[in-house]
Amino acid sequence: MSDGAMSDGHDALTGAEEAELDRRRRAWEDREDDQNRHDSVVSPLADGDERMIEGALRPKRLDDFVGQQRVREQLTLLLHSALRRGRPPDHVLLSGPPGLGKTTIAMIIAAELGAPLRITSGPAIERSGDLAAVLSTLQEGEVVFIDEIHRLARPAEEMLYLAMEDFRVDIVVGKGPGATAIPLDIAPFTLVGATTRAGLLPAPLRDRFGFTGHLDFYQPEELEIIVARSAGLLGVRIEDGGIEELSLRSRGTPRIANRLLRRVRDYAEVRADGLVTRELTRTALELYEVDELGLDRLDRAVLDALIRRFGGGPVGLSTLAVAVAEEAETVEVVAEPFLVRHGLLARTPRGRVATPAGWAHLGLTPPPSADLPTLFD
């Protein structure tokens, strides 16, 4: 990498981090006006300022992309075949939890094809006219990325069917009996759709994607490579022990790994000599309330309330939410998926139940009845 490119990258990172700092300062000042927002250091979601930092850390080519080996190999075949034929590749649908790299892959697809990238999101397209405005100005071979595509408005979704299949949209002119549909041809393009809830996609839309890739959570050794690369770009001095500790507490999510790296770097610069070691990483993450499994304050509060107050359950979601002073949706969407995935909590028809692993994580011995629920529970 040239000195100029490194300087530009450093300037971009510096500006992005300053914007994030301003955002966090405003959030701290306004915290009393927004008590229901769960702003966790291990949240897989990102705001606009953090996405600017992610943009500077993202790999630009498939060869540099770490993890998701099966999806990466399949995409390589798809893109190289399209380049040989001189035609746009099939439309691509990427599904999986937030923070795993769906947006990054969309950008890589455009880069590999040498094509412009048009980025939008499902909630931003409220009417079919909004989608028509995007599609009618496309150049041949351009890549269109629609994030959270399952949240498209129904009229726009129906227009997208025709656009994806026949590269044509119908523009309705007039109202009532005198309305007419004017067919408008659009340039062949590649649509990349991303969704965190593939089950909400209607079958007609899902069937129009020629390639579907599901992104899984990353292994610790893959996250170690990502953390080491990000540390190099951020100029963070970090030992192998620090890298390993960060990878184990990142919930299998690169976005969380990069965020924890920046927070630990801040701690190392203020409280130490700037070198990130294993012990320093543990101390810093203890300050940020992230334990050895990656559980944060809310996760532990849910697990603690379930076990200590309700004897391990079963407990209804609303009762559990009241016990931890959070909204039921926050508990269900933010805390439960990670606890269930790690086998610390189970959902049953009768309510939430703590597993023996959940009891053990709190250093408690489960009662004989704290076995996993059966099919008939």
Coordinates of C-alpha atoms in Angstrom, one line a residue:
M1 CA 0.0 0.0 0.0
S2 CA 1.4 3.4 -1.0
D3 CA 2.1 6.2 1.6
G4 CA -0.6 8.3 0.0
A5 CA -3.2 5.5 0.3
M6 CA -2.2 4.8 3.9
S7 CA -2.5 8.5 4.7
D8 CA -5.9 8.8 3.1
G9 CA -7.1 5.7 5.0
H10 CA -5.7 7.1 8.3
D11 CA -7.5 10.5 7.7
A12 CA -10.7 8.7 6.9
L13 CA -10.5 6.7 10.1
T14 CA -9.6 9.7 12.2
G15 CA -12.6 11.7 10.8
A16 CA -15.0 8.7 11.3
E17 CA -13.8 8.2 14.9
E18 CA -14.2 11.9 15.7
A19 CA -17.8 11.7 14.4
E20 CA -18.5 8.6 16.5
L21 CA -17.1 10.4 19.6
D22 CA -19.4 13.4 19.0
R23 CA -22.3 11.0 18.6
R24 CA -21.5 9.2 21.9
R25 CA -21.1 12.6 23.7
R26 CA -24.6 13.7 22.4
A27 CA -26.0 10.3 23.5
W28 CA -24.6 10.7 26.9
E29 CA -26.0 14.2 27.3
D30 CA -29.4 13.0 26.1
R31 CA -29.5 9.8 28.0
E32 CA -32.4 10.9 30.3
D33 CA -34.6 11.5 27.2
D34 CA -34.0 8.0 25.8
Q35 CA -34.1 5.5 28.6
N36 CA -35.5 2.7 26.4
R37 CA -32.5 2.6 24.0
H38 CA -30.1 -0.3 24.7
D39 CA -26.7 1.1 23.7
S40 CA -24.4 -1.9 24.3
V41 CA -20.8 -2.3 23.4
V42 CA -21.6 -5.8 22.2
S43 CA -24.7 -4.9 20.2
P44 CA -24.5 -6.3 16.6
L45 CA -26.2 -3.1 15.3
A46 CA -24.4 0.0 14.1
D47 CA -25.3 3.6 13.7
G48 CA -24.3 5.9 10.9
D49 CA -21.1 7.2 12.6
E50 CA -19.9 3.7 13.3
R51 CA -20.6 2.6 9.7
M52 CA -18.1 5.3 8.6
I53 CA -15.4 3.6 10.6
E54 CA -16.4 0.2 9.3
G55 CA -16.1 1.5 5.8
A56 CA -12.4 2.2 6.3
L57 CA -11.8 -1.3 7.9
R58 CA -13.8 -3.3 5.3
P59 CA -11.8 -5.6 2.9
K60 CA -12.1 -4.6 -0.7
R61 CA -11.7 -8.0 -2.4
L62 CA -13.0 -11.5 -1.9
D63 CA -9.4 -12.7 -1.4
D64 CA -9.1 -10.4 1.6
F65 CA -12.4 -11.4 3.1
V66 CA -12.0 -13.6 6.2
G67 CA -14.5 -16.3 7.1
Q68 CA -17.7 -17.5 5.3
Q69 CA -15.6 -19.9 3.2
R70 CA -18.5 -21.7 1.5
V71 CA -20.2 -18.4 0.5
R72 CA -17.0 -16.9 -0.6
E73 CA -16.1 -19.8 -2.9
Q74 CA -19.6 -19.8 -4.4
L75 CA -19.5 -16.1 -5.0
T76 CA -16.1 -16.4 -6.7
L77 CA -17.5 -18.9 -9.2
L78 CA -20.6 -16.8 -9.8
L79 CA -18.6 -13.5 -10.4
H80 CA -15.8 -15.0 -12.5
S81 CA -18.3 -16.8 -14.7
A82 CA -20.2 -13.6 -15.3
L83 CA -17.1 -11.7 -16.1
R84 CA -16.1 -14.4 -18.7
R85 CA -19.6 -14.2 -20.3
G86 CA -19.6 -10.5 -20.2
R87 CA -23.0 -10.5 -18.6
P88 CA -24.2 -9.3 -15.2
P89 CA -24.3 -12.1 -12.6
D90 CA -27.5 -13.5 -11.1
H91 CA -29.2 -11.5 -8.4
V92 CA -27.7 -12.2 -4.9
L93 CA -29.6 -12.6 -1.6
L94 CA -27.5 -12.5 1.6
S95 CA -29.1 -13.5 4.9
G96 CA -27.9 -13.7 8.4
P97 CA -27.6 -11.9 11.7
P98 CA -26.4 -8.2 11.7
G99 CA -22.7 -7.5 11.8
L100 CA -21.4 -10.5 9.8
G101 CA -20.5 -8.7 6.6
K102 CA -23.5 -8.6 4.2
T103 CA -22.8 -4.9 3.3
T104 CA -19.1 -5.7 2.9
I105 CA -19.9 -8.5 0.5
A106 CA -22.2 -6.3 -1.6
M107 CA -19.4 -3.8 -1.9
I108 CA -16.9 -6.5 -2.8
I109 CA -19.3 -7.8 -5.5
A110 CA -19.3 -4.4 -7.2
A111 CA -15.5 -4.1 -6.8
E112 CA -14.9 -7.5 -8.3
L113 CA -17.2 -6.7 -11.3
G114 CA -15.7 -3.2 -11.7
A115 CA -19.2 -1.8 -11.6
P116 CA -20.7 1.2 -9.8
L117 CA -22.7 0.4 -6.6
R118 CA -26.0 2.0 -5.7
I119 CA -26.9 1.6 -2.0
T120 CA -30.4 2.0 -0.5
S121 CA -32.5 0.2 2.1
G122 CA -36.0 -1.3 2.3
P123 CA -37.4 1.2 4.8
A124 CA -36.2 4.1 2.6
I125 CA -38.3 2.9 -0.4
E126 CA -41.7 3.8 0.7
R127 CA -43.5 3.9 -2.7
S128 CA -43.0 2.2 -6.0
G129 CA -42.0 5.6 -7.5
D130 CA -39.0 5.7 -5.2
L131 CA -37.8 2.4 -6.6
A132 CA -38.6 3.4 -10.2
A133 CA -36.4 6.5 -9.7
V134 CA -33.5 4.3 -8.7
L135 CA -33.9 1.7 -11.4
S136 CA -34.6 4.1 -14.3
T137 CA -31.2 5.8 -13.9
L138 CA -29.1 2.6 -13.7
Q139 CA -26.2 2.0 -16.0
E140 CA -25.7 -1.4 -17.6
G141 CA -24.0 -3.8 -15.2
E142 CA -24.5 -1.6 -12.2
V143 CA -25.0 -3.2 -8.8
V144 CA -27.9 -2.2 -6.6
F145 CA -27.7 -3.0 -2.9
I146 CA -30.9 -3.0 -0.9
D147 CA -30.3 -3.5 2.8
E148 CA -33.1 -5.0 5.0
I149 CA -35.0 -5.9 1.8
H150 CA -37.7 -7.7 3.8
R151 CA -39.0 -4.3 4.8
L152 CA -39.8 -3.1 1.3
A153 CA -43.2 -1.5 0.8
R154 CA -45.6 -3.9 -1.0
P155 CA -46.0 -1.7 -4.1
A156 CA -42.3 -1.4 -4.5
E157 CA -41.8 -5.1 -3.9
E158 CA -44.3 -5.9 -6.8
M159 CA -42.4 -3.5 -9.1
L160 CA -39.2 -5.2 -8.2
Y161 CA -40.5 -8.6 -9.4
L162 CA -40.7 -7.4 -13.0
A163 CA -37.5 -5.4 -12.8
M164 CA -35.5 -8.4 -11.6
E165 CA -37.0 -10.8 -14.1
D166 CA -37.5 -8.8 -17.3
F167 CA -35.4 -5.6 -16.6
R168 CA -38.6 -3.5 -17.1
V169 CA -40.8 -1.4 -14.9
D170 CA -44.3 -0.1 -15.5
I171 CA -44.8 3.6 -14.7
V172 CA -48.5 4.3 -14.0
V173 CA -49.6 7.7 -15.3
G174 CA -52.9 9.2 -14.2
K175 CA -55.5 8.0 -11.7
G176 CA -58.7 6.1 -11.8
P177 CA -60.2 4.6 -15.0
G178 CA -58.0 6.9 -17.1
A179 CA -54.7 5.6 -15.6
T180 CA -52.3 4.0 -18.1
A181 CA -49.2 1.9 -17.5
I182 CA -46.2 2.9 -19.6
P183 CA -43.5 0.2 -19.8
L184 CA -40.0 1.4 -19.3
D185 CA -37.0 -0.7 -20.1
I186 CA -34.1 -0.5 -17.7
A187 CA -30.4 -1.5 -18.1
P188 CA -29.5 -5.0 -17.0
F189 CA -28.3 -4.9 -13.4
T190 CA -27.4 -7.1 -10.5
L191 CA -29.5 -6.8 -7.3
V192 CA -27.9 -7.6 -4.0
G193 CA -30.4 -7.9 -1.2
A194 CA -29.5 -8.3 2.4
T195 CA -31.9 -9.4 5.2
T196 CA -31.6 -10.4 8.8
R197 CA -35.0 -12.1 8.7
A198 CA -35.1 -14.3 5.6
G199 CA -38.4 -15.8 6.7
L200 CA -40.2 -12.5 6.1
L201 CA -39.3 -12.4 2.4
P202 CA -42.3 -13.4 0.2
A203 CA -41.7 -16.5 -1.9
P204 CA -42.0 -14.7 -5.3
L205 CA -39.2 -12.3 -4.3
R206 CA -37.0 -15.0 -2.8
D207 CA -37.4 -17.2 -5.9
R208 CA -36.1 -14.4 -8.2
F209 CA -32.6 -14.5 -6.6
G210 CA -30.3 -16.8 -8.6
F211 CA -27.9 -17.1 -5.6
T212 CA -28.7 -17.2 -1.9
G213 CA -25.9 -17.1 0.7
H214 CA -26.4 -17.5 4.4
L215 CA -23.8 -15.9 6.7
D216 CA -22.9 -17.8 9.9
F217 CA -21.2 -16.6 13.0
Y218 CA -17.4 -16.6 12.9
Q219 CA -15.1 -18.9 14.6
P220 CA -12.6 -17.4 17.2
E221 CA -9.6 -18.1 14.9
E222 CA -11.3 -16.2 12.1
L223 CA -12.0 -13.3 14.4
E224 CA -8.3 -13.3 15.4
I225 CA -7.3 -12.6 11.8
I226 CA -9.9 -9.8 11.6
V227 CA -8.8 -8.2 14.8
A228 CA -5.1 -8.4 13.8
R229 CA -5.9 -6.7 10.4
S230 CA -8.0 -4.0 12.0
A231 CA -5.4 -3.3 14.7
G232 CA -2.9 -2.8 11.9
L233 CA -5.1 -0.3 10.1
L234 CA -5.9 1.5 13.3
G235 CA -2.3 1.6 14.4
V236 CA -3.0 -0.4 17.6
R237 CA -0.1 -2.2 19.3
I238 CA -1.5 -5.5 20.4
E239 CA -0.1 -8.8 21.5
D240 CA -1.3 -12.2 20.5
G241 CA -2.9 -12.7 23.9
G242 CA -5.0 -9.5 23.5
I243 CA -6.1 -10.6 20.0
E244 CA -7.2 -14.0 21.3
E245 CA -9.0 -12.5 24.3
L246 CA -10.9 -10.1 22.0
S247 CA -11.9 -12.8 19.6
L248 CA -13.3 -15.0 22.4
R249 CA -15.6 -12.2 23.7
S250 CA -16.9 -10.9 20.4
R251 CA -20.0 -13.1 20.0
G252 CA -18.7 -14.5 16.7
T253 CA -19.4 -11.1 15.1
P254 CA -16.7 -9.0 13.3
R255 CA -18.5 -5.7 14.0
I256 CA -18.4 -6.4 17.8
A257 CA -14.8 -7.5 17.5
N258 CA -13.8 -4.2 15.9
R259 CA -15.8 -2.2 18.4
L260 CA -14.2 -3.9 21.3
L261 CA -10.8 -3.4 19.8
R262 CA -11.4 0.4 19.7
R263 CA -12.6 0.5 23.3
V264 CA -9.7 -1.5 24.5
R265 CA -7.3 0.7 22.6
D266 CA -8.9 3.7 24.3
Y267 CA -8.3 2.1 27.7
A268 CA -4.7 1.2 26.8
E269 CA -3.9 4.8 25.7
V270 CA -5.4 6.4 28.8
R271 CA -4.6 3.9 31.6
A272 CA -1.5 2.2 30.2
D273 CA 1.4 2.7 27.7
G274 CA -0.8 1.9 24.6
L275 CA 0.2 -1.7 24.4
V276 CA -2.8 -4.1 24.4
T277 CA -2.0 -7.2 26.3
R278 CA -4.2 -10.1 27.5
E279 CA -4.4 -8.8 31.0
L280 CA -5.1 -5.3 29.9
T281 CA -7.9 -6.6 27.6
R282 CA -9.5 -8.4 30.4
T283 CA -9.4 -5.4 32.7
A284 CA -10.7 -3.1 30.0
L285 CA -13.6 -5.4 29.1
E286 CA -14.4 -5.8 32.8
L287 CA -14.9 -2.1 32.9
Y288 CA -17.2 -2.3 29.9
E289 CA -19.1 -5.1 31.6
V290 CA -18.3 -7.7 28.9
D291 CA -17.5 -11.1 30.5
E292 CA -15.4 -14.1 29.2
L293 CA -18.3 -15.4 27.0
G294 CA -19.2 -12.0 25.6
L295 CA -22.3 -11.4 27.9
D296 CA -23.0 -7.8 28.8
R297 CA -25.0 -6.2 31.6
L298 CA -28.4 -7.0 30.1
D299 CA -27.5 -10.6 29.3
R300 CA -26.3 -11.3 32.8
A301 CA -29.3 -9.4 34.3
V302 CA -31.7 -11.6 32.3
L303 CA -29.9 -14.8 33.3
D304 CA -29.5 -13.7 37.0
A305 CA -33.2 -12.8 37.3
L306 CA -34.3 -16.0 35.7
I307 CA -32.2 -18.1 38.1
R308 CA -32.1 -16.2 41.3
R309 CA -35.6 -14.7 41.4
F310 CA -37.6 -17.4 39.6
G311 CA -35.6 -20.6 40.4
G312 CA -34.6 -21.1 36.7
G313 CA -38.1 -20.8 35.3
P314 CA -40.2 -21.3 33.4
V315 CA -41.0 -17.6 33.3
G316 CA -43.0 -15.5 30.7
L317 CA -41.2 -12.9 28.6
S318 CA -43.2 -10.0 30.0
T319 CA -42.4 -11.0 33.6
L320 CA -38.8 -11.4 32.9
A321 CA -38.6 -8.0 31.2
V322 CA -40.2 -6.3 34.2
A323 CA -37.7 -8.0 36.5
V324 CA -34.8 -6.5 34.6
A325 CA -36.5 -3.1 34.0
E326 CA -36.3 -3.4 30.2
E327 CA -38.9 -3.6 27.4
A328 CA -40.0 -7.1 26.4
E329 CA -38.9 -6.5 22.8
T330 CA -35.4 -5.5 24.0
V331 CA -35.0 -8.7 26.0
E332 CA -36.4 -10.9 23.2
V333 CA -34.4 -9.3 20.3
V334 CA -31.1 -8.2 22.0
A335 CA -30.4 -10.6 24.9
E336 CA -32.2 -13.9 24.2
P337 CA -30.7 -14.9 20.8
F338 CA -27.2 -14.9 22.2
L339 CA -28.2 -16.7 25.5
V340 CA -30.1 -19.4 23.5
R341 CA -27.3 -19.8 21.0
H342 CA -24.8 -20.5 23.8
G343 CA -27.1 -22.9 25.5
L344 CA -27.6 -20.7 28.6
L345 CA -31.3 -20.3 28.2
A346 CA -34.1 -22.2 26.4
R347 CA -37.5 -21.1 25.2
T348 CA -40.4 -23.5 25.9
P349 CA -44.1 -23.2 25.5
R350 CA -44.4 -22.5 29.2
G351 CA -41.8 -19.8 29.2
R352 CA -38.1 -19.1 29.5
V353 CA -36.0 -21.7 31.3
A354 CA -32.3 -21.6 32.4
T355 CA -30.2 -24.5 31.3
P356 CA -27.6 -26.2 33.5
A357 CA -24.9 -24.2 31.6
G358 CA -26.7 -21.0 32.6
W359 CA -26.6 -22.0 36.2
A360 CA -22.9 -22.9 35.9
H361 CA -22.1 -19.6 34.3
L362 CA -23.3 -17.8 37.4
G363 CA -21.3 -20.2 39.6
L364 CA -24.4 -21.9 40.9
T365 CA -25.4 -25.6 41.1
P366 CA -28.7 -26.4 39.2
P367 CA -31.4 -28.3 41.0
P368 CA -32.2 -31.8 39.8
S369 CA -35.2 -30.4 37.8
A370 CA -33.1 -28.0 35.8
D371 CA -32.7 -30.3 32.8
L372 CA -33.3 -29.2 29.2
P373 CA -36.9 -29.1 28.2
T374 CA -38.2 -32.2 26.3
L375 CA -40.5 -32.4 23.3
F376 CA -43.6 -32.6 25.6
D377 CA -42.7 -29.6 27.8

